[in-house]
mmCIF file of C-alpha atoms in Angstrom:
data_model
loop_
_atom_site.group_PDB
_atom_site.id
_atom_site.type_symbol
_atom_site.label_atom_id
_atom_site.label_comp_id
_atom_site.label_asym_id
_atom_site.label_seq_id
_atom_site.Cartn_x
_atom_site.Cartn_y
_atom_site.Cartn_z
ATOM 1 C CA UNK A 1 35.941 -9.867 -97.209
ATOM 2 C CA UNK A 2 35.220 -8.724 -100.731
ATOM 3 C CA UNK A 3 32.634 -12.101 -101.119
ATOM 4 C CA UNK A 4 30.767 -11.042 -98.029
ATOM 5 C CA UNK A 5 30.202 -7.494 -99.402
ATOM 6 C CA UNK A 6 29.111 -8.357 -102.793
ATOM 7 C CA UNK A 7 27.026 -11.443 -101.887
ATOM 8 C CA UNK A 8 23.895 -10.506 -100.266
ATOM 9 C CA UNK A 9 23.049 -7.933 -103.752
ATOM 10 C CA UNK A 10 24.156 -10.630 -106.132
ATOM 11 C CA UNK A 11 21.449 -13.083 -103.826
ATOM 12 C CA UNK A 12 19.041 -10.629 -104.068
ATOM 13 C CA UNK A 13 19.611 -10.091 -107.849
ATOM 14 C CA UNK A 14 19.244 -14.149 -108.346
ATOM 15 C CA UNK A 15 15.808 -13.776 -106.391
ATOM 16 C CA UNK A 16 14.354 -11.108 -108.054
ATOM 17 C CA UNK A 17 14.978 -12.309 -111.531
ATOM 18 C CA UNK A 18 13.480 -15.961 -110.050
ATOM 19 C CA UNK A 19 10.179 -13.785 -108.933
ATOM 20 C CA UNK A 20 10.189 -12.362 -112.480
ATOM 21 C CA UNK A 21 10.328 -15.198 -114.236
ATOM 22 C CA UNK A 22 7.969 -16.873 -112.295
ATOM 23 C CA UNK A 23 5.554 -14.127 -112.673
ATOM 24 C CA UNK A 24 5.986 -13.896 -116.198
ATOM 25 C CA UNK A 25 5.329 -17.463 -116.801
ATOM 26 C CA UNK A 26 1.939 -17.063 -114.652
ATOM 27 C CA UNK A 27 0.976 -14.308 -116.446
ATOM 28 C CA UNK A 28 1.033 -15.539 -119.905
ATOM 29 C CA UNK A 29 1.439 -12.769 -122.258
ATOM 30 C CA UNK A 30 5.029 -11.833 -123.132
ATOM 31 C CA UNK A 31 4.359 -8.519 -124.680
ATOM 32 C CA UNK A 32 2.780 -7.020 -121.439
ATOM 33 C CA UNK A 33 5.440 -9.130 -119.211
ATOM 34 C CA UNK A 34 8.259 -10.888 -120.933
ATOM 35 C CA UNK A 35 10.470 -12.636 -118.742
ATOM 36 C CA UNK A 36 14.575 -11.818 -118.382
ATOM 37 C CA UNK A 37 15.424 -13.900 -121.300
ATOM 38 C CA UNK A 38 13.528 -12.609 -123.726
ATOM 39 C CA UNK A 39 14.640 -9.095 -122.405
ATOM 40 C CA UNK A 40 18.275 -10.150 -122.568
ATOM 41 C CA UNK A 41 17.617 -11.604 -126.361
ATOM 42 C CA UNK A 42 15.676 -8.468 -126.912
ATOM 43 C CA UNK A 43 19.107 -6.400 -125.739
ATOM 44 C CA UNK A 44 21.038 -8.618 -128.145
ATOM 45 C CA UNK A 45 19.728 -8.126 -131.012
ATOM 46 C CA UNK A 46 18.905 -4.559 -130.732
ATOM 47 C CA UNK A 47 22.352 -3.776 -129.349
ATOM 48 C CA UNK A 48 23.887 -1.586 -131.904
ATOM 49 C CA UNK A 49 20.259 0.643 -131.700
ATOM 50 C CA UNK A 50 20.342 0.717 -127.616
ATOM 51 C CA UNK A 51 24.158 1.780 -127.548
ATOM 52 C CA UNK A 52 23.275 4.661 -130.171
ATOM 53 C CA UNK A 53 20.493 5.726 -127.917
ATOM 54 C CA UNK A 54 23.036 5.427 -124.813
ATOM 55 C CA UNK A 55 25.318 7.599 -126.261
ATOM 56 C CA UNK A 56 22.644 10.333 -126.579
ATOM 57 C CA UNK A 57 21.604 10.428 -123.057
ATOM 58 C CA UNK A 58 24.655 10.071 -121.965
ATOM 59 C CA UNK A 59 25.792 12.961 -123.204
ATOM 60 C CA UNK A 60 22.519 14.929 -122.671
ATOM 61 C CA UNK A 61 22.431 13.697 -118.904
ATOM 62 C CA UNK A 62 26.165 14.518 -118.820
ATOM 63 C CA UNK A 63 26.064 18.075 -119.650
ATOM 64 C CA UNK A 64 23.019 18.688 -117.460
ATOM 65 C CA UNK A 65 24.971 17.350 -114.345
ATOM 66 C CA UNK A 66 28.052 19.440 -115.058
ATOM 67 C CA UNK A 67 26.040 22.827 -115.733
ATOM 68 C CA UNK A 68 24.240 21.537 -112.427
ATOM 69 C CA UNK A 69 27.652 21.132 -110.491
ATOM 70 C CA UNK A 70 28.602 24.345 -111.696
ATOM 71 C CA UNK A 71 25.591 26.572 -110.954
ATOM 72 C CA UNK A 72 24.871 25.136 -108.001
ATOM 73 C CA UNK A 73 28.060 25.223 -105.795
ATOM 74 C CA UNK A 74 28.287 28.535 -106.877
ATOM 75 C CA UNK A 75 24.797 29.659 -106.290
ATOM 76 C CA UNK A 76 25.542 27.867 -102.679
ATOM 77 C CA UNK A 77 28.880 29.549 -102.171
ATOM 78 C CA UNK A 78 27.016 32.898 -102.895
ATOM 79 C CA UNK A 79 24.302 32.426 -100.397
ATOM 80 C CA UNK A 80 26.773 31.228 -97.566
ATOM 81 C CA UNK A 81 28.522 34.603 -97.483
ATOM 82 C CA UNK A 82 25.467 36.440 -96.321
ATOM 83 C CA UNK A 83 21.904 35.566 -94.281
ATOM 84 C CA UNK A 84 20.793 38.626 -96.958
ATOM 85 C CA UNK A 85 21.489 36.690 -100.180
ATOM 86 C CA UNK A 86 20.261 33.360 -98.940
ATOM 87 C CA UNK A 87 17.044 34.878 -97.321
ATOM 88 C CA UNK A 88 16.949 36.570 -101.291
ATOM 89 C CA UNK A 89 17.411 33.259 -103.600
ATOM 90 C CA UNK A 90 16.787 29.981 -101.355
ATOM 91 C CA UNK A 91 13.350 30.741 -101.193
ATOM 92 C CA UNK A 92 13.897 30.448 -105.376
ATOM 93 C CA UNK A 93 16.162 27.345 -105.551
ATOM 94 C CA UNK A 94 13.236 25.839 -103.135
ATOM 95 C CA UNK A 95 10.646 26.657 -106.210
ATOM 96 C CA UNK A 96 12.900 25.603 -108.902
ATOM 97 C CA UNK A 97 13.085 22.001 -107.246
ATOM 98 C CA UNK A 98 8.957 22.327 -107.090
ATOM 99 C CA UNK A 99 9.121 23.234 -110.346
ATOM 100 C CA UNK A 100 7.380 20.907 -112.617
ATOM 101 C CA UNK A 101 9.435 19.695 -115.761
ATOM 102 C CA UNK A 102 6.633 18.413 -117.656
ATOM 103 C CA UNK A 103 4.410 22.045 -117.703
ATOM 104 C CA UNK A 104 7.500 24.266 -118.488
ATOM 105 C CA UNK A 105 8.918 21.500 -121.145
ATOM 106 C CA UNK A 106 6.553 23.539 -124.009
ATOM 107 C CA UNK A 107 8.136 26.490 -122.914
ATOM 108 C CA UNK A 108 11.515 25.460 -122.626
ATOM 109 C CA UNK A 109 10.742 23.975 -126.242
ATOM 110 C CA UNK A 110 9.570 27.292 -127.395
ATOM 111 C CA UNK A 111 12.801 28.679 -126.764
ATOM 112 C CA UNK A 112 15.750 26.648 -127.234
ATOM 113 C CA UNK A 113 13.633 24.160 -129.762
ATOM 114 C CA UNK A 114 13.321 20.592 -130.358
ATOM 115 C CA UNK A 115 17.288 19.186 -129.624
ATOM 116 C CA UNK A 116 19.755 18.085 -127.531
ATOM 117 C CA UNK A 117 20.010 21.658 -125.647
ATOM 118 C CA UNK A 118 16.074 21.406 -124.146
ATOM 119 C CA UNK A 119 16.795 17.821 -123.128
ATOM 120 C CA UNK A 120 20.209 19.186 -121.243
ATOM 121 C CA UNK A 121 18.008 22.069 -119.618
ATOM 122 C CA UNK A 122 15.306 20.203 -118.555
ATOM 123 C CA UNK A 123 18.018 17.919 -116.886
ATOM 124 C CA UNK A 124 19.741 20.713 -115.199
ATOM 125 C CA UNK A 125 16.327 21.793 -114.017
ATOM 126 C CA UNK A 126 15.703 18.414 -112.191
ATOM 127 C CA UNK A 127 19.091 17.899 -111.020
ATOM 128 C CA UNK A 128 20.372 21.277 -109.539
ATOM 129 C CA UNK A 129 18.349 22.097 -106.073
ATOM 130 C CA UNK A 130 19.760 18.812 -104.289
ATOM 131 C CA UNK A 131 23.330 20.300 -104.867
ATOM 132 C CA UNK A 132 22.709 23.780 -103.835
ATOM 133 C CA UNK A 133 21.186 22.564 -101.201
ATOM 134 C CA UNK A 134 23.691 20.182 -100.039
ATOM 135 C CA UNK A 135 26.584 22.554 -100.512
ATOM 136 C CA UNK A 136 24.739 25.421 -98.773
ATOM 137 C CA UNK A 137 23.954 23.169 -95.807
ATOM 138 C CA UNK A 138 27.838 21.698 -95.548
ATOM 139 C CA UNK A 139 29.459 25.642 -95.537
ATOM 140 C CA UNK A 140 26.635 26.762 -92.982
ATOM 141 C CA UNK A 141 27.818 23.575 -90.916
ATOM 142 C CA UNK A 142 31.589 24.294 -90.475
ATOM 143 C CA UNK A 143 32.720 23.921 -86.676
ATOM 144 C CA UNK A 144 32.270 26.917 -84.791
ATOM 145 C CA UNK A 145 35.822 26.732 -82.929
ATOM 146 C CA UNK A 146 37.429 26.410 -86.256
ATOM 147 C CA UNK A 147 35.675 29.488 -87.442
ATOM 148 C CA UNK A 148 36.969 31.248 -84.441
ATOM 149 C CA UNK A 149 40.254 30.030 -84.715
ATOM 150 C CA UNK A 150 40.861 31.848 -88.076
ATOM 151 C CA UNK A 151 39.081 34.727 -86.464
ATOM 152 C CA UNK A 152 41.841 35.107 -84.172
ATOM 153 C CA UNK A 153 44.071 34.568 -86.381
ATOM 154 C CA UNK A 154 42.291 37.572 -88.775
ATOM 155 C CA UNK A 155 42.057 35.738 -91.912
ATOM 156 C CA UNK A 156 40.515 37.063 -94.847
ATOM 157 C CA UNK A 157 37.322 36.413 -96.450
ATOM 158 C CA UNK A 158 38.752 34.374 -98.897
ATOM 159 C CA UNK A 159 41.053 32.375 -96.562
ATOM 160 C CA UNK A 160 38.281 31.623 -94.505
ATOM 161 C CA UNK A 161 35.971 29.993 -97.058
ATOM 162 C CA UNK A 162 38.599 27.894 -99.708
ATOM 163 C CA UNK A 163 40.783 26.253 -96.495
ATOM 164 C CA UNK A 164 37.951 25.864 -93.881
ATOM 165 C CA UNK A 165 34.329 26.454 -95.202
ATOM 166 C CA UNK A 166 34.565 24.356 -98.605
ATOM 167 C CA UNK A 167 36.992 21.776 -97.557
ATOM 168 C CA UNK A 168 34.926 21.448 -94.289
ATOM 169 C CA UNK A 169 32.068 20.734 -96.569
ATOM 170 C CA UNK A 170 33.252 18.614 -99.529
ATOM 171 C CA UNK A 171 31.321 15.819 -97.847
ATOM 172 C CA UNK A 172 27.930 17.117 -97.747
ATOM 173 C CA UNK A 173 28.828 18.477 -101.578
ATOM 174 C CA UNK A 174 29.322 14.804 -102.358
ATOM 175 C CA UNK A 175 25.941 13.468 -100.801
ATOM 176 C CA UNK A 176 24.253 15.989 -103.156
ATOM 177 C CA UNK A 177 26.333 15.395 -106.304
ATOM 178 C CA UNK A 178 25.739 11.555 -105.437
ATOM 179 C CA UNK A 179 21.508 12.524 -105.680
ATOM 180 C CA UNK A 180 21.530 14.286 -108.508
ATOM 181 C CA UNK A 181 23.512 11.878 -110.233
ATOM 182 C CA UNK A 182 20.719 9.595 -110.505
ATOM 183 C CA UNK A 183 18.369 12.696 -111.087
ATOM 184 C CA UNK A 184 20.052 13.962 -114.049
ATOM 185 C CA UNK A 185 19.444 10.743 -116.279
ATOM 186 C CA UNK A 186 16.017 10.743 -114.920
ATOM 187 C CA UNK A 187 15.888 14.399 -116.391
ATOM 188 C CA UNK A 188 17.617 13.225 -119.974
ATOM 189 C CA UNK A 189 14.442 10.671 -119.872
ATOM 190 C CA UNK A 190 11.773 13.063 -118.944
ATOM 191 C CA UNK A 191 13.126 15.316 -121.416
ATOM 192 C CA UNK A 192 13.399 13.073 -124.391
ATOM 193 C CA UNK A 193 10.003 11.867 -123.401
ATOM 194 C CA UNK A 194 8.070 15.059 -123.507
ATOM 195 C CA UNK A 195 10.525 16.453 -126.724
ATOM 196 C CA UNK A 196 10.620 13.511 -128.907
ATOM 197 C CA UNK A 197 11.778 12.809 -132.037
ATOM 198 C CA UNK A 198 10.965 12.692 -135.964
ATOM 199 C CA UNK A 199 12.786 8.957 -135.629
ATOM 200 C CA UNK A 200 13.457 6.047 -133.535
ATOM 201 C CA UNK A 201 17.000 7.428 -133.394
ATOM 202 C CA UNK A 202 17.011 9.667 -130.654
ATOM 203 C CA UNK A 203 18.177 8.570 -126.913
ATOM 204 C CA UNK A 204 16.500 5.994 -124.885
ATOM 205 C CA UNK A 205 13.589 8.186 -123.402
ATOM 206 C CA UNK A 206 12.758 8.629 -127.526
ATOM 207 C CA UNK A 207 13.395 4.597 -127.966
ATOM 208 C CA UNK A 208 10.687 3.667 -125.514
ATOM 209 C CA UNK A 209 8.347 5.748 -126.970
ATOM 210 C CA UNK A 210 8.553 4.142 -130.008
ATOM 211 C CA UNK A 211 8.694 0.504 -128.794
ATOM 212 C CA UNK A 212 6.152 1.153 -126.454
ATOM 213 C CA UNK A 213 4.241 2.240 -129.727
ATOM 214 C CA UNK A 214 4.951 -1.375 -131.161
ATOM 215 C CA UNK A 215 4.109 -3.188 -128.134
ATOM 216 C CA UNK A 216 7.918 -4.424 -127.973
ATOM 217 C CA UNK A 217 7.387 -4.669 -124.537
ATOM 218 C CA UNK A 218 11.264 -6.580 -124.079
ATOM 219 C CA UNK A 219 12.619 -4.142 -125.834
ATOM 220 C CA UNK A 220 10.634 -1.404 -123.401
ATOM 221 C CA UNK A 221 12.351 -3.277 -120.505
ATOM 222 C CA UNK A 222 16.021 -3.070 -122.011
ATOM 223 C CA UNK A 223 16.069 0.427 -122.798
ATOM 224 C CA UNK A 224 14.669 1.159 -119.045
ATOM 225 C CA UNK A 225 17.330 -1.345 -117.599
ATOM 226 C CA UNK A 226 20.107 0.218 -119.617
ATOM 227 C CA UNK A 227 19.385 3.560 -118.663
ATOM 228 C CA UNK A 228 19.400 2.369 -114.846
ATOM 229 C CA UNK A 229 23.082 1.261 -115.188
ATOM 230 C CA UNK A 230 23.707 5.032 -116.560
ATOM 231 C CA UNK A 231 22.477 5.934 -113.341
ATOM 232 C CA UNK A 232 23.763 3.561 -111.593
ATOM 233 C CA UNK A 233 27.553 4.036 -113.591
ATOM 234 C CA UNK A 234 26.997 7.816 -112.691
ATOM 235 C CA UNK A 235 25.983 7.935 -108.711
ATOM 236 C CA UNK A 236 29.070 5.090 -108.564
ATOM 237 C CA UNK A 237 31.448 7.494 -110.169
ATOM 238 C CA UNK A 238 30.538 10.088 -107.937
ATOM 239 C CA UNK A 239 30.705 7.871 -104.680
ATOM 240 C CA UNK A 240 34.252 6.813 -105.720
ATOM 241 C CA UNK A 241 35.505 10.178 -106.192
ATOM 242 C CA UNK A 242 34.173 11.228 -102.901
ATOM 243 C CA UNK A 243 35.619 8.026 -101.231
ATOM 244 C CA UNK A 244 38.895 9.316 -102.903
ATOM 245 C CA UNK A 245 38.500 12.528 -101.613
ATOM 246 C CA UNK A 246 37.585 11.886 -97.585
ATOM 247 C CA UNK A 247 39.064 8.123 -97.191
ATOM 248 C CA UNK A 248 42.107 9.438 -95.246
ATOM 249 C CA UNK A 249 40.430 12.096 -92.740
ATOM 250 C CA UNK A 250 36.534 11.907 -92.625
ATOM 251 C CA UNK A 251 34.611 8.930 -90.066
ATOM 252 C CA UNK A 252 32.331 7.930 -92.916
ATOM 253 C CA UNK A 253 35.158 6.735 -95.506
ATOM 254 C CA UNK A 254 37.961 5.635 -93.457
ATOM 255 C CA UNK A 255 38.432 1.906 -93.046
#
């Protein structure tokens, strides 16, 4: 059972990097398209630089996601308690997801200056409207029935929204953590892109710059493959903790 689930992406894996390294050989100049070897050699013996890099955006990806977690289910849990607030501030959460990154990065530079802490905001930015969205959307959906059981049953406020409301809607919480898991790398990239550094040894979004700069095109290719396993290892985390958290009452996890 496990074989059948893991190979059709392993197949597709073996055919992609067969297209790439046919396409590479066609096209005849490895530093605008070098083919997986050199990319893995290129990995190799730039490891120790890559895995400094990694460490960076992790951590600056990281702490963008967890500020995004926090803000955002409880902006959400706000704006479910009244049509008032969420007629007030969704309208705002819509324009902070329209919001673009790359015009208020000066700004955002201006003010908390050229470290770790404007990467981390500019992250947060990205990541946070597909959770308070989510969230919002899963305590508006509770069953009506349920709601009118506790009704009947006069149960407070508070009652009301941590045993039915946010349990009800820890799975449409997870399908927005699970998005901006991938967003909140993309947001340590876009950050490190547009603040830079005085070195090579920033994070990976700095590292491409700079090998971009000396046409190490491989090298390009690593540091954009390793920073789609940090995606990858963080919208995985998230789907296991959800599958840990509905396996053994909600249809979509239960085997």
């Amino acid at each position: 059972m496990k074989i059948k689930k893991i190979l059709p992406p392993i197949l597709v894996l073996v055919i992609f990097l067969i297209v790439w390294s046919i396409a590479a050989s066609l096209y005849g100049m490895p530093f605008l398209l070098p083919n997986p070897l050199e990319v893995l050699q290129a990995f190799v013996s730039d490891f120790e630089l890559i895995i400094g890099g990694l460490w960076i955006t992790f951590q600056e990806a990281l702490y963008g996601y967890l500020l995004a977690i926090s803000i955002g289910i409880t902006s959400a849990a706000i704006m479910s308690q009244s049509k008032i607030l969420e007629r007030s501030f969704y309208p705002y959460a819509i324009l902070l997801q329209t919001l673009p990154a790359v015009a208020v990065a000066p700004l955002i530079v201006l003010w908390f200056g050229f470290d770790m802490l404007s990467v981390v905001i500019i992250s947060l930015i990205i990541s946070l409207f597909p959770i308070i969205n989510n969230t919002l959307l899963g305590l508006k959906s509770t069953s009506t029935n349920l709601v009118e059981l506790f009704q009947m049953h006069n149960s407070s406020r508070f009652v009301n929204f941590f045993k039915l409301r946010l349990p009800a809607a820890i799975p449409h919480i997870i399908a927005g953590l699970r998005i901006s898991a991938g967003l909140s790398v993309i947001g340590a990239i876009v950050g490190e892109f547009i603040i830079g550094s005085g070195s090579m040894g920033g994070g990976l979004g700095v590292m491409v710059i700079y090998a971009q700069g000396d046409l190490e095109t491989a090298l390009v290719m690593a540091l954009i493959l390793t920073a789609t396993l940090l995606g990858f290892v963080f919208f995985m985390s998230v789907t296991t903790l959800g599958h840990q958290l509905l396996k053994h009452w909600h249809e979509s996890e239960i085997t």
